[in-house]
Amino acid sequence: MPTQIPATALQLQSLVKADQTVELSLATVEVPEPGPGEVVVRVEASPINPSDLGLLLAGADVAAAVSSGSADRPVVTAPLPDAAVRAAQARVGLPMPVGNEGAGTVVAAGSSPAAAALLGKTVAMAGGGMYAQYRCVDTFLCLELPDGTPAVDGASSFVNPMTALGMVETMRMENHQALVHTAAASNLGQMLNRLCLEEQVPLVNIVRRPEQEQLLRSAGATYVCNSTSPAFLDELTAALKETGATLGFDATGGGKLASQILTGMEAAASAAAGGYSRYGSAVHKQVYIYGSLDRGPTELTRNFGMAWGVGGWLLTPFLQKIGLDGMARLRGRVAAELSTTFASSYTDQVSLVGALQLDAIAAYSRQATGSKYLIIPSR
Amino acid sequence: MPTQIPATALQLQSLVKADQTVELSLATVEVPEPGPGEVVVRVEASPINPSDLGLLLAGADVAAAVSSGSADRPVVTAPLPDAAVRAAQARVGLPMPVGNEGAGTVVAAGSSPAAAALLGKTVAMAGGGMYAQYRCVDTFLCLELPDGTPAVDGASSFVNPMTALGMVETMRMENHQALVHTAAASNLGQMLNRLCLEEQVPLVNIVRRPEQEQLLRSAGATYVCNSTSPAFLDELTAALKETGATLGFDATGGGKLASQILTGMEAAASAAAGGYSRYGSAVHKQVYIYGSLDRGPTELTRNFGMAWGVGGWLLTPFLQKIGLDGMARLRGRVAAELSTTFASSYTDQVSLVGALQLDAIAAYSRQATGSKYLIIPSR
């Protein structure tokens, strides 16, 4: 192994303890030798996605977090509410590396041709444990970035791009014609908007604030509904009538939004069908919940007939469903459109130490649309 | 047409009026000549199923119902709450015949061999409008009952038997191993219990009262959980662990029961998988809502990972899915086991006039498990 690679390096870890707290710290771990099909990557950028927060924070009450340790090795401790304790039972005492995706430079490679070919290249990576200075990964989990792409631009090459593509693919696989998306001004939402414009898939964007409406409209969105508008359900129904959307992806999870989307879809479907049908329209209406910005219960009023479904949607099982060929196709597309359709933007960049500051934790745990953190582990 | 068939006969009709009321009455309608593939049946028995009540009552406030008309032609009027008015918009001014299924004697037949062969036979029928003295139906909607079967015993040959069979078929089509059923002491629930025992399908029965537990246990049920027990969730989880059930059918709809079933399934699946999985178990857990005994919203706590679904389930689309061959197979089985697996029992028999008495309406609209009305139109 070349001499510039240290024997040990820092890795952010999340540890749920038996005293009903979660402890976040920077551990010193060995940098492994790569196996034949593996590469060692110096991680140069890794985003904090909503999908990272469950593993990182374990549902802790971050408002009650306290910091100890030293300035360059902070240790953050936060209490877990009872419900979080039950959910985290199986990980008590097990330090968890965190960070679904990242990008960096390949500094060591295994003996396989695929691995050797990546040496010195900038790659995006999936696989977890990316909030670290070095990460050893299988080449299968790497996406070689086009020459000259900075790691920062490739840090979010997997979760959001594959999720946006997965939504459109799911729409086609399940025979829908158009989409509804909530929290639509997020990085993912903006990406989905660009993708749908490119693919000519009608998309109904649901947001909560006027500036988010403007942001999407200025990015070319035709249908943007504000869920805080007094006429929201009417406006949503009108957009659903025009688009014929019968599939929604909901990032909020809790509350009535999924139910309102189904109600609007049913009103649109009934208007299209005409006449009275005692069990509602025969058109299947589906909402997938893929996030939990609102942790409260999902409330379904069931005033949308009998042809409906609500369910969880997760990227990994979707990728398993489309198989290796499907994945390769989607990954190729992401690489080709990384600076256009699948571009991401960040409001804050922090070091590993910076990611463990209480004010930063308070900020990124809010998951506010328009606020997005990027970890730069080399800082 | 033989002379014993009258030119006109009584038919129960439900009419939603523009003044936000529903009016139930007995209309005099023509008894039609049968077309080539049709038969005219003297309806001798027709059950009041939960699935009839939506069309019959249109969501009216039956506690505020008033009766007018004469003793042999009662007219019942009940106000519709606002939500019901919206749902019933498309049927305002259209008198609706009611009654999904029934049985009786074929008194006239069309010219086709299939129709002619049924003349004089006792048949069960699907197709609606069975709360009537005579019904003209396509032979396709008839099930010839074994010789000597009284019409009363064949009155419920479609909805409950096909629903019970549909639940087991759905379980197999969607690759589950065992079932959960709520309101499990109903006529349908008892039928499903017998069917599952026969098919060796593990079934977790959920009931609300101790006498319902006893009824099912004395009918051979192994797993019976009482949702009013303080240890309900633990008892349910234990039964789900033993059976491996990952598919539930919920008749209640509103409240937390569907969510509790998913929570129990996830606890059972996680225990089986061992170890910590950040997004919950990979086992898909499904609850279909097929009834609405509780009209309140469905509350899903989503503490059951990401591999889950909740949706509406309705008999007709299921039958369309299995096609004519599948339907013929299931119908043959129902006919053969009508007095055993698929036997029904009734607590009250009423005439058409009796079905429009305020005390009867109050009773059958409660949909209380253990109370079941049968209409005898010839009385």
Coordinates of N, CA, C and O in Angstrom, one line a residue, chain A residues 258-338:
Chain A
A258 N -51.1 12.2 2.6 CA -51.3 11.0 1.7 C -52.8 10.8 1.5 O -53.2 10.5 0.4
S259 N -53.6 10.9 2.5 CA -55.0 10.7 2.4 C -55.6 11.8 1.5 O -56.5 11.5 0.6
Q260 N -55.2 13.0 1.6 CA -55.7 14.1 0.7 C -55.4 13.8 -0.7 O -56.2 14.1 -1.6
I261 N -54.2 13.3 -1.0 CA -53.8 13.0 -2.3 C -54.7 11.9 -2.9 O -55.2 12.0 -4.0
L262 N -55.0 10.9 -2.1 CA -55.9 9.8 -2.6 C -57.3 10.4 -2.8 O -58.0 10.0 -3.7
T263 N -57.8 11.3 -1.9 CA -59.1 11.9 -2.0 C -59.2 12.7 -3.3 O -60.2 12.6 -4.1
G264 N -58.1 13.4 -3.6 CA -58.1 14.2 -4.9 C -58.1 13.3 -6.1 O -58.7 13.6 -7.1
M265 N -57.3 12.2 -6.0 CA -57.2 11.3 -7.1 C -58.6 10.7 -7.4 O -59.0 10.5 -8.6
E266 N -59.3 10.3 -6.3 CA -60.6 9.7 -6.5 C -61.6 10.7 -7.1 O -62.4 10.3 -8.0
A267 N -61.5 11.9 -6.6 CA -62.4 13.0 -7.2 C -62.1 13.1 -8.7 O -63.1 13.2 -9.5
A268 N -60.9 13.1 -9.1 CA -60.5 13.2 -10.5 C -61.0 12.0 -11.3 O -61.5 12.1 -12.3
A269 N -60.8 10.8 -10.7 CA -61.2 9.6 -11.4 C -62.7 9.5 -11.5 O -63.2 9.1 -12.6
S270 N -63.4 9.9 -10.5 CA -64.9 9.8 -10.5 C -65.4 10.8 -11.6 O -66.3 10.5 -12.3
A271 N -64.8 12.0 -11.6 CA -65.2 13.0 -12.6 C -65.0 12.4 -14.0 O -65.8 12.6 -14.9
A272 N -63.9 11.8 -14.2 CA -63.6 11.2 -15.5 C -64.5 10.1 -15.9 O -64.9 9.9 -17.1
A273 N -64.9 9.2 -14.9 CA -65.7 8.1 -15.2 C -67.2 8.5 -15.4 O -67.9 7.9 -16.2
G274 N -67.7 9.5 -14.6 CA -69.1 9.8 -14.7 C -70.0 8.8 -14.1 O -69.6 7.6 -14.0
G275 N -71.2 9.1 -13.7 CA -72.1 8.2 -13.1 C -71.7 7.8 -11.7 O -70.7 8.1 -11.2
Y276 N -72.6 7.0 -11.1 CA -72.4 6.6 -9.7 C -71.9 5.2 -9.6 O -72.4 4.3 -10.3
S277 N -70.8 5.0 -8.8 CA -70.3 3.7 -8.6 C -70.2 3.5 -7.1 O -69.6 4.3 -6.4
R278 N -71.0 2.5 -6.6 CA -71.2 2.4 -5.1 C -69.9 2.2 -4.3 O -69.8 2.6 -3.2
Y279 N -68.9 1.6 -4.9 CA -67.6 1.4 -4.2 C -66.6 2.4 -4.7 O -65.4 2.1 -4.5
G280 N -66.9 3.5 -5.3 CA -66.0 4.4 -5.8 C -65.4 4.0 -7.2 O -65.9 3.0 -7.7
S281 N -64.5 4.7 -7.7 CA -64.0 4.4 -9.0 C -63.2 3.2 -9.0 O -62.7 2.7 -8.0
A282 N -63.1 2.5 -10.2 CA -62.3 1.3 -10.3 C -60.8 1.6 -10.5 O -60.0 0.7 -10.6
V283 N -60.4 2.9 -10.6 CA -59.1 3.2 -10.9 C -58.2 3.1 -9.6 O -58.5 3.6 -8.6
H284 N -57.1 2.3 -9.8 CA -56.3 2.1 -8.6 C -55.4 3.3 -8.3 O -54.7 3.8 -9.2
K285 N -55.5 3.8 -7.1 CA -54.8 5.0 -6.6 C -53.8 4.6 -5.6 O -54.1 3.9 -4.6
Q286 N -52.5 5.0 -5.7 CA -51.5 4.5 -4.9 C -50.6 5.7 -4.3 O -50.3 6.6 -5.1
V287 N -50.3 5.7 -3.1 CA -49.3 6.6 -2.5 C -48.3 5.8 -1.8 O -48.6 4.9 -1.0
Y288 N -47.0 6.0 -2.2 CA -45.9 5.4 -1.4 C -45.3 6.4 -0.5 O -45.0 7.5 -0.9
I289 N -45.1 6.0 0.7 CA -44.4 6.8 1.7 C -43.0 6.4 1.8 O -42.6 5.3 2.0
Y290 N -42.1 7.4 1.4 CA -40.7 7.0 1.4 C -39.9 7.8 2.4 O -38.6 7.7 2.4
G291 N -40.5 8.7 3.1 CA -39.8 9.5 4.1 C -40.7 9.7 5.3 O -41.9 9.2 5.3
S292 N -40.2 10.4 6.3 CA -41.0 10.5 7.6 C -40.7 11.9 8.2 O -40.5 12.0 9.3
L293 N -40.8 12.9 7.3 CA -40.6 14.3 7.8 C -41.5 14.6 8.9 O -41.2 15.3 9.9
D294 N -42.7 14.1 8.9 CA -43.7 14.2 10.0 C -43.8 12.8 10.6 O -44.3 11.9 10.0
R295 N -43.3 12.7 11.8 CA -43.2 11.4 12.5 C -44.5 10.9 13.1 O -44.6 9.8 13.6
G296 N -45.5 11.8 13.1 CA -46.8 11.4 13.6 C -47.5 10.3 12.8 O -47.0 10.0 11.7
P297 N -48.7 9.8 13.3 CA -49.3 8.8 12.5 C -49.9 9.3 11.2 O -50.2 10.4 11.0
T298 N -49.9 8.4 10.2 CA -50.6 8.6 8.9 C -52.1 8.5 9.1 O -52.5 7.5 9.7
E299 N -52.9 9.5 8.7 CA -54.3 9.4 8.9 C -55.0 9.3 7.6 O -54.9 10.2 6.8
L300 N -55.7 8.1 7.4 CA -56.4 7.9 6.1 C -57.9 8.0 6.3 O -58.4 7.2 7.1
T301 N -58.6 8.9 5.6 CA -60.0 9.0 5.9 C -60.8 8.0 5.1 O -62.0 7.8 5.3
R302 N -60.2 7.4 4.1 CA -60.8 6.3 3.3 C -62.1 6.8 2.6 O -63.0 6.0 2.3
N303 N -62.1 8.1 2.2 CA -63.2 8.6 1.4 C -62.8 8.6 -0.1 O -63.0 9.6 -0.8
F304 N -62.1 7.5 -0.5 CA -61.6 7.4 -1.8 C -61.8 6.1 -2.4 O -61.0 5.5 -3.2
G305 N -63.0 5.5 -2.1 CA -63.4 4.2 -2.7 C -62.6 3.1 -2.2 O -62.1 3.2 -1.1
M306 N -62.5 2.0 -2.9 CA -61.9 0.8 -2.4 C -60.6 0.4 -3.2 O -59.9 -0.4 -2.8
A307 N -60.4 1.1 -4.3 CA -59.2 0.8 -5.2 C -58.1 1.7 -4.8 O -57.8 2.7 -5.5
W308 N -57.4 1.4 -3.7 CA -56.3 2.3 -3.3 C -55.3 1.5 -2.5 O -55.6 0.4 -2.0
G309 N -54.1 2.0 -2.4 CA -53.1 1.4 -1.6 C -52.2 2.5 -1.1 O -52.0 3.5 -1.7
V310 N -51.7 2.3 0.1 CA -50.6 3.1 0.7 C -49.5 2.1 1.2 O -49.9 1.1 1.7
G311 N -48.3 2.5 1.0 CA -47.2 1.5 1.4 C -45.9 2.2 1.6 O -45.7 3.4 1.2
G312 N -45.0 1.5 2.2 CA -43.6 2.0 2.2 C -42.9 1.8 0.9 O -43.2 0.9 0.2
W313 N -42.0 2.7 0.6 CA -41.1 2.6 -0.6 C -39.7 2.9 -0.2 O -39.4 3.9 0.5
L314 N -38.8 2.0 -0.6 CA -37.4 2.1 -0.2 C -36.6 1.8 -1.4 O -36.9 0.9 -2.2
L315 N -35.5 2.5 -1.6 CA -34.7 2.4 -2.8 C -34.1 1.0 -2.9 O -34.1 0.4 -4.1
T316 N -33.6 0.4 -1.9 CA -32.9 -0.9 -2.0 C -33.7 -2.0 -2.6 O -33.3 -2.6 -3.6
P317 N -34.9 -2.2 -2.0 CA -35.8 -3.3 -2.7 C -36.1 -2.9 -4.1 O -36.3 -3.8 -4.9
F318 N -36.3 -1.6 -4.4 CA -36.6 -1.3 -5.8 C -35.4 -1.7 -6.7 O -35.6 -2.3 -7.8
L319 N -34.2 -1.4 -6.3 CA -33.0 -1.8 -7.1 C -32.9 -3.3 -7.2 O -32.6 -3.8 -8.3
Q320 N -33.3 -4.0 -6.1 CA -33.3 -5.5 -6.3 C -34.3 -5.9 -7.3 O -34.0 -6.9 -8.1
K321 N -35.4 -5.2 -7.3 CA -36.5 -5.6 -8.3 C -36.0 -5.4 -9.7 O -36.3 -6.2 -10.6
I322 N -35.3 -4.3 -10.0 CA -34.9 -4.1 -11.4 C -33.7 -4.8 -11.8 O -33.3 -4.9 -13.0
G323 N -32.9 -5.4 -10.8 CA -31.8 -6.2 -11.2 C -30.6 -5.5 -11.6 O -30.6 -4.2 -11.7
L324 N -29.5 -6.2 -11.9 CA -28.2 -5.6 -12.2 C -28.3 -4.8 -13.5 O -27.7 -3.7 -13.6
D325 N -29.0 -5.3 -14.5 CA -29.1 -4.6 -15.8 C -29.8 -3.3 -15.6 O -29.3 -2.3 -16.1
G326 N -30.9 -3.3 -14.9 CA -31.6 -2.1 -14.6 C -30.8 -1.1 -13.9 O -30.7 0.1 -14.2
M327 N -30.0 -1.6 -12.9 CA -29.2 -0.7 -12.1 C -28.1 -0.1 -13.0 O -27.8 1.1 -12.9
A328 N -27.5 -0.9 -13.8 CA -26.4 -0.4 -14.7 C -26.9 0.7 -15.6 O -26.3 1.7 -15.8
R329 N -28.1 0.5 -16.1 CA -28.7 1.5 -17.0 C -28.9 2.8 -16.3 O -28.6 3.9 -16.8
L330 N -29.5 2.7 -15.1 CA -29.8 4.0 -14.3 C -28.5 4.6 -13.9 O -28.4 5.9 -14.0
R331 N -27.5 3.9 -13.5 CA -26.2 4.5 -13.1 C -25.5 5.2 -14.2 O -24.9 6.2 -14.0
G332 N -25.6 4.6 -15.4 CA -25.0 5.2 -16.6 C -25.6 6.6 -16.8 O -24.9 7.6 -17.2
R333 N -26.9 6.6 -16.7 CA -27.6 7.8 -16.9 C -27.2 8.9 -15.9 O -27.1 10.1 -16.2
V334 N -27.1 8.5 -14.6 CA -26.7 9.4 -13.6 C -25.4 10.0 -13.9 O -25.2 11.3 -13.9
A335 N -24.4 9.2 -14.3 CA -23.1 9.7 -14.6 C -23.1 10.7 -15.7 O -22.4 11.7 -15.6
A336 N -23.9 10.4 -16.7 CA -23.9 11.3 -17.9 C -24.6 12.6 -17.6 O -24.3 13.6 -18.3
E337 N -25.5 12.7 -16.6 CA -26.3 13.9 -16.4 C -26.1 14.4 -15.0 O -26.9 15.1 -14.4
L338 N -24.9 14.2 -14.4 CA -24.6 14.5 -13.1 C -24.6 16.0 -12.8 O -25.0 16.5 -11.8

